[in-house]
Amino acid sequence: MRTTLIAGNWKMNGSRGRTRELIRAIIAGLPQSRGYEVVVCPSFVFLADAAGALEGSGVGLGAQNVCDQDQGAYTGEIAGDMLVELGCRWAIVGHSERRHLYGETNTLVASRFVAAQRHGLTPIFCVGEKLEERESGATEAILDEQLHAVFEQQGAQAFRSAIIAYEPVWAIGTGRTATAEQAQAAHAHIRGRVAEHDARAAAELQILYGGSVKPENARSLFAQPDVDGGLIGGASLQAQDFLAICHAGGPQ
Ligand code: PEP
């Protein structure tokens, strides 16, 4: 039985005060006992404030990326150890904004995935196709390439301690959400590919959907058999919207 996980990707938004305020509002609105996990991923520079504000809440802390190297001359990068020291347990890798705005390749993303696991962080590995790739029928081939890069570097058991987020690029920040059927089909494909290497990991793997999840569409997406929660961008910046999405991850 897989637990539903709702992760908020706050991207490059907020301030120290706003981060603490948003966390306070989220904690206040979550039920004490809940059947789902909640993780927030603020900007690197607010992680220490966030860790303090989250203490004792049961809400997890994640980073938005992690360096593929452990230390040294890598200006602007953040090592896994540093994130762990700040209280992170998850790290997003391969977000489409990193891939497409900053040129991160499948190989680099896979190296970041490996580094996250090396430091005991659970990678939230983002995969997804662009609009033209979907329209040309290449969605599954793109997902396969992205997964293959990780298997190549980390081996068959790569997904024993990982999360995958299926985020079609055309749905991120656009207000255009994949239908529940489109999400289910992609998630089932991903789980099937992982199962070819490691059936146990595939059965236990949390696969999140991301791309314009809102309070109005969260429940139908999360009701799909292979959708185990969501990676939420824009809607995670408003406590009420994020909480409504979290509640949609609770018992139906
Ligand atoms: C994201 O950036 O991971 C994301 C899913 O964004 P949004 O929810 O705003 O589409």
Short mmCIF file of C-alpha atoms and ligand atoms in Angstrom, two decimals:
data_model
loop_
_atom_site.label_atom_id
_atom_site.label_comp_id
_atom_site.label_asym_id
_atom_site.label_seq_id
_atom_site.Cartn_x
_atom_site.Cartn_y
_atom_site.Cartn_z
CA MET A 1 0.00 0.00 0.00
CA ARG A 2 1.58 3.28 -1.11
CA THR A 3 1.09 6.45 0.94
CA THR A 4 -0.06 9.55 -0.93
CA LEU A 5 2.51 12.35 -0.89
CA ILE A 6 1.85 16.00 -1.64
CA ALA A 7 4.97 18.10 -2.24
CA GLY A 8 5.00 21.87 -2.71
CA ASN A 9 7.67 23.26 -5.04
CA TRP A 10 7.94 26.91 -4.08
CA LYS A 11 10.49 27.67 -6.81
CA MET A 12 12.14 31.12 -6.62
CA ASN A 13 9.40 32.76 -4.56
CA GLY A 14 8.98 34.25 -1.15
CA SER A 15 11.11 35.82 1.54
CA ARG A 16 12.19 34.65 4.99
CA GLY A 17 9.03 36.09 6.52
CA ARG A 18 6.71 34.76 3.83
CA THR A 19 8.28 31.29 4.09
CA ARG A 20 7.67 31.15 7.85
CA GLU A 21 4.15 32.55 7.43
CA LEU A 22 3.23 30.03 4.73
CA ILE A 23 4.56 27.16 6.81
CA ARG A 24 2.61 28.34 9.85
CA ALA A 25 -0.61 28.48 7.82
CA ILE A 26 -0.04 25.03 6.31
CA ILE A 27 0.70 23.41 9.66
CA ALA A 28 -2.35 25.08 11.23
CA GLY A 29 -4.61 23.75 8.46
CA LEU A 30 -3.43 20.14 8.41
CA PRO A 31 -5.21 17.56 10.54
CA GLN A 32 -3.12 16.05 13.35
CA SER A 33 -3.59 12.57 12.05
CA ARG A 34 -3.59 12.37 8.29
CA GLY A 35 -3.28 9.51 5.90
CA TYR A 36 -0.86 11.31 3.57
CA GLU A 37 2.62 12.82 3.66
CA VAL A 38 3.31 16.52 3.07
CA VAL A 39 6.67 17.97 1.98
CA VAL A 40 7.59 21.56 1.15
CA CYS A 41 10.54 22.64 -1.01
CA PRO A 42 11.40 26.31 -0.42
CA SER A 43 14.31 28.14 -2.02
CA PHE A 44 17.74 26.97 -0.78
CA VAL A 45 18.30 30.25 1.05
CA PHE A 46 15.18 29.80 3.19
CA LEU A 47 15.76 26.14 4.10
CA ALA A 48 17.17 26.93 7.55
CA ASP A 49 14.20 29.16 8.41
CA ALA A 50 11.84 26.54 7.03
CA ALA A 51 13.46 23.75 9.05
CA GLY A 52 12.91 25.75 12.24
CA ALA A 53 9.30 26.55 11.39
CA LEU A 54 8.54 22.91 10.51
CA GLU A 55 9.98 21.41 13.69
CA GLY A 56 7.65 18.89 15.27
CA SER A 57 4.97 19.34 12.58
CA GLY A 58 5.46 16.09 10.67
CA VAL A 59 5.70 18.12 7.45
CA GLY A 60 8.90 17.25 5.57
CA LEU A 61 11.51 19.53 4.05
CA GLY A 62 12.92 19.13 0.55
CA ALA A 63 15.34 21.02 -1.69
CA GLN A 64 14.73 22.04 -5.28
CA ASN A 65 17.96 20.51 -6.60
CA VAL A 66 21.21 18.93 -5.41
CA CYS A 67 24.75 18.97 -6.80
CA ASP A 68 26.05 15.83 -8.48
CA GLN A 69 29.41 16.40 -6.73
CA ASP A 70 30.13 16.15 -3.01
CA GLN A 71 32.30 19.24 -2.44
CA GLY A 72 34.79 21.56 -4.03
CA ALA A 73 34.97 24.09 -6.84
CA TYR A 74 31.37 24.04 -8.03
CA THR A 75 30.33 27.67 -7.68
CA GLY A 76 26.62 28.14 -7.12
CA GLU A 77 25.90 24.48 -6.39
CA ILE A 78 24.67 22.94 -3.12
CA ALA A 79 25.95 19.55 -1.94
CA GLY A 80 23.76 16.79 -0.55
CA ASP A 81 25.54 16.90 2.83
CA MET A 82 24.69 20.56 3.18
CA LEU A 83 21.03 19.86 2.52
CA VAL A 84 20.96 17.00 5.01
CA GLU A 85 22.60 19.25 7.62
CA LEU A 86 19.77 21.75 7.12
CA GLY A 87 17.15 19.06 7.70
CA CYS A 88 16.19 18.10 4.14
CA ARG A 89 15.12 14.54 3.43
CA TRP A 90 14.05 14.99 -0.20
CA ALA A 91 15.58 16.73 -3.23
CA ILE A 92 13.85 17.47 -6.52
CA VAL A 93 16.05 16.54 -9.49
CA GLY A 94 15.41 17.07 -13.19
CA HIS A 95 12.60 19.59 -12.86
CA SER A 96 11.63 20.72 -16.36
CA GLU A 97 12.75 24.28 -15.56
CA ARG A 98 16.23 22.91 -14.81
CA ARG A 99 16.20 20.77 -17.94
CA HIS A 100 14.80 23.33 -20.36
CA LEU A 101 15.79 26.76 -18.98
CA TYR A 102 19.21 25.72 -17.64
CA GLY A 103 20.13 22.94 -20.03
CA GLU A 104 20.40 20.06 -17.57
CA THR A 105 20.78 16.87 -19.61
CA ASN A 106 19.47 13.41 -18.81
CA THR A 107 23.02 12.44 -17.82
CA LEU A 108 23.49 15.37 -15.43
CA VAL A 109 20.05 14.84 -13.91
CA ALA A 110 20.86 11.17 -13.37
CA SER A 111 24.13 12.16 -11.65
CA ARG A 112 22.18 14.46 -9.35
CA PHE A 113 19.78 11.59 -8.62
CA VAL A 114 22.71 9.35 -7.68
CA ALA A 115 24.21 12.09 -5.48
CA ALA A 116 20.92 12.58 -3.65
CA GLN A 117 20.77 8.88 -2.80
CA ARG A 118 24.46 8.82 -1.85
CA HIS A 119 23.69 11.41 0.82
CA GLY A 120 20.55 9.71 2.07
CA LEU A 121 18.16 12.13 0.38
CA THR A 122 15.16 10.75 -1.48
CA PRO A 123 15.26 12.14 -5.02
CA ILE A 124 11.98 13.41 -6.44
CA PHE A 125 12.92 12.63 -10.02
CA CYS A 126 10.94 14.71 -12.52
CA VAL A 127 10.19 13.36 -15.97
CA GLY A 128 7.87 14.55 -18.69
CA GLU A 129 7.45 15.39 -22.33
CA LYS A 130 7.08 18.70 -24.16
CA LEU A 131 3.90 19.50 -26.08
CA GLU A 132 5.38 18.75 -29.49
CA GLU A 133 6.65 15.41 -28.19
CA ARG A 134 3.18 14.46 -26.95
CA GLU A 135 1.61 15.58 -30.21
CA SER A 136 4.05 13.51 -32.24
CA GLY A 137 3.34 10.42 -30.14
CA ALA A 138 6.78 10.44 -28.49
CA THR A 139 5.67 10.70 -24.84
CA GLU A 140 6.62 7.16 -23.86
CA ALA A 141 9.94 7.30 -25.71
CA ILE A 142 10.87 10.51 -23.86
CA LEU A 143 9.93 9.02 -20.49
CA ASP A 144 11.97 5.91 -21.35
CA GLU A 145 15.07 7.99 -22.18
CA GLN A 146 14.78 9.93 -18.94
CA LEU A 147 14.39 6.72 -16.90
CA HIS A 148 17.11 4.92 -18.81
CA ALA A 149 19.70 7.56 -17.85
CA VAL A 150 19.06 6.76 -14.17
CA PHE A 151 19.15 2.98 -14.63
CA GLU A 152 22.41 3.36 -16.54
CA GLN A 153 24.10 5.20 -13.68
CA GLN A 154 22.42 3.71 -10.64
CA GLY A 155 21.55 0.21 -11.74
CA ALA A 156 18.41 -1.90 -11.64
CA GLN A 157 17.53 -1.06 -8.04
CA ALA A 158 17.71 2.71 -8.58
CA PHE A 159 14.09 3.31 -7.62
CA ARG A 160 14.09 1.44 -4.29
CA SER A 161 14.53 4.75 -2.51
CA ALA A 162 13.15 7.38 -4.83
CA ILE A 163 10.02 9.16 -5.96
CA ILE A 164 9.12 9.95 -9.55
CA ALA A 165 7.11 13.01 -10.53
CA TYR A 166 5.47 12.82 -13.94
CA GLU A 167 5.24 16.44 -15.04
CA PRO A 168 4.24 17.02 -18.66
CA VAL A 169 6.08 20.21 -19.59
CA TRP A 170 2.99 21.59 -21.35
CA ALA A 171 1.06 21.44 -18.09
CA ILE A 172 3.56 23.17 -15.81
CA GLY A 173 2.47 26.66 -14.84
CA THR A 174 0.17 26.85 -17.86
CA GLY A 175 -3.20 26.17 -16.23
CA ARG A 176 -3.58 23.26 -18.65
CA THR A 177 -3.73 20.03 -16.65
CA ALA A 178 -3.34 16.52 -18.03
CA THR A 179 -6.63 14.67 -17.84
CA ALA A 180 -6.83 11.99 -15.18
CA GLU A 181 -6.69 9.41 -17.99
CA GLN A 182 -3.56 10.95 -19.55
CA ALA A 183 -1.87 11.05 -16.16
CA GLN A 184 -2.85 7.46 -15.37
CA ALA A 185 -1.55 6.22 -18.73
CA ALA A 186 1.84 7.90 -18.26
CA HIS A 187 2.13 6.74 -14.64
CA ALA A 188 1.26 3.17 -15.59
CA HIS A 189 3.90 3.29 -18.32
CA ILE A 190 6.54 4.55 -15.87
CA ARG A 191 5.64 1.92 -13.26
CA GLY A 192 5.77 -0.77 -15.93
CA ARG A 193 9.25 0.31 -17.04
CA VAL A 194 10.54 0.29 -13.47
CA ALA A 195 8.94 -3.14 -12.94
CA GLU A 196 10.97 -4.55 -15.84
CA HIS A 197 14.08 -3.88 -13.71
CA ASP A 198 12.73 -4.30 -10.19
CA ALA A 199 9.17 -5.47 -9.55
CA ARG A 200 9.29 -4.76 -5.82
CA ALA A 201 10.50 -1.18 -6.29
CA ALA A 202 7.81 -0.58 -8.92
CA ALA A 203 5.06 -1.78 -6.60
CA GLU A 204 6.26 0.48 -3.77
CA LEU A 205 7.25 3.50 -5.87
CA GLN A 206 5.36 6.74 -5.26
CA ILE A 207 4.67 8.37 -8.63
CA LEU A 208 3.42 11.94 -8.27
CA TYR A 209 1.62 13.95 -10.92
CA GLY A 210 2.65 17.58 -11.45
CA GLY A 211 1.33 20.24 -13.79
CA SER A 212 -1.33 22.79 -12.85
CA VAL A 213 -2.81 20.72 -10.03
CA LYS A 214 -5.53 22.78 -8.34
CA PRO A 215 -8.10 22.14 -5.63
CA GLU A 216 -10.69 21.48 -8.37
CA ASN A 217 -8.78 18.72 -10.19
CA ALA A 218 -6.67 17.16 -7.43
CA ARG A 219 -9.18 14.57 -6.28
CA SER A 220 -9.77 13.05 -9.71
CA LEU A 221 -6.04 12.90 -10.43
CA PHE A 222 -5.19 11.34 -7.06
CA ALA A 223 -8.00 8.79 -7.49
CA GLN A 224 -6.11 7.14 -10.37
CA PRO A 225 -4.58 3.81 -9.37
CA ASP A 226 -1.00 4.77 -10.34
CA VAL A 227 -1.11 8.39 -9.14
CA ASP A 228 0.28 8.57 -5.61
CA GLY A 229 0.00 12.28 -4.98
CA GLY A 230 1.24 15.49 -6.54
CA LEU A 231 4.13 17.86 -7.01
CA ILE A 232 2.47 21.25 -6.77
CA GLY A 233 3.96 24.51 -8.04
CA GLY A 234 1.80 27.64 -8.23
CA ALA A 235 -1.02 26.37 -6.03
CA SER A 236 1.41 25.50 -3.22
CA LEU A 237 2.15 29.20 -2.67
CA GLN A 238 -1.36 29.83 -1.32
CA ALA A 239 -1.96 27.99 1.95
CA GLN A 240 -5.70 27.52 1.34
CA ASP A 241 -5.20 26.03 -2.12
CA PHE A 242 -2.33 23.82 -1.01
CA LEU A 243 -4.33 22.59 1.98
CA ALA A 244 -7.32 21.81 -0.23
CA ILE A 245 -5.03 19.76 -2.48
CA CYS A 246 -3.57 17.98 0.57
CA HIS A 247 -7.08 17.14 1.81
CA ALA A 248 -7.81 15.65 -1.62
CA GLY A 249 -5.00 13.20 -0.88
CA GLY A 250 -6.84 11.94 2.20
CA PRO A 251 -9.37 9.12 2.35
CA GLN A 252 -11.89 9.46 -0.49
C1 PEP B 1 6.03 22.35 -10.89
O1 PEP B 1 6.70 23.32 -11.18
O2 PEP B 1 6.58 21.33 -10.44
C2 PEP B 1 4.60 22.43 -11.10
C3 PEP B 1 3.91 21.33 -11.12
O3 PEP B 1 4.09 23.68 -11.30
P1 PEP B 1 2.53 24.09 -11.44
O4 PEP B 1 1.78 23.32 -10.37
O5 PEP B 1 2.50 25.55 -11.20
O6 PEP B 1 2.11 23.69 -12.80
#
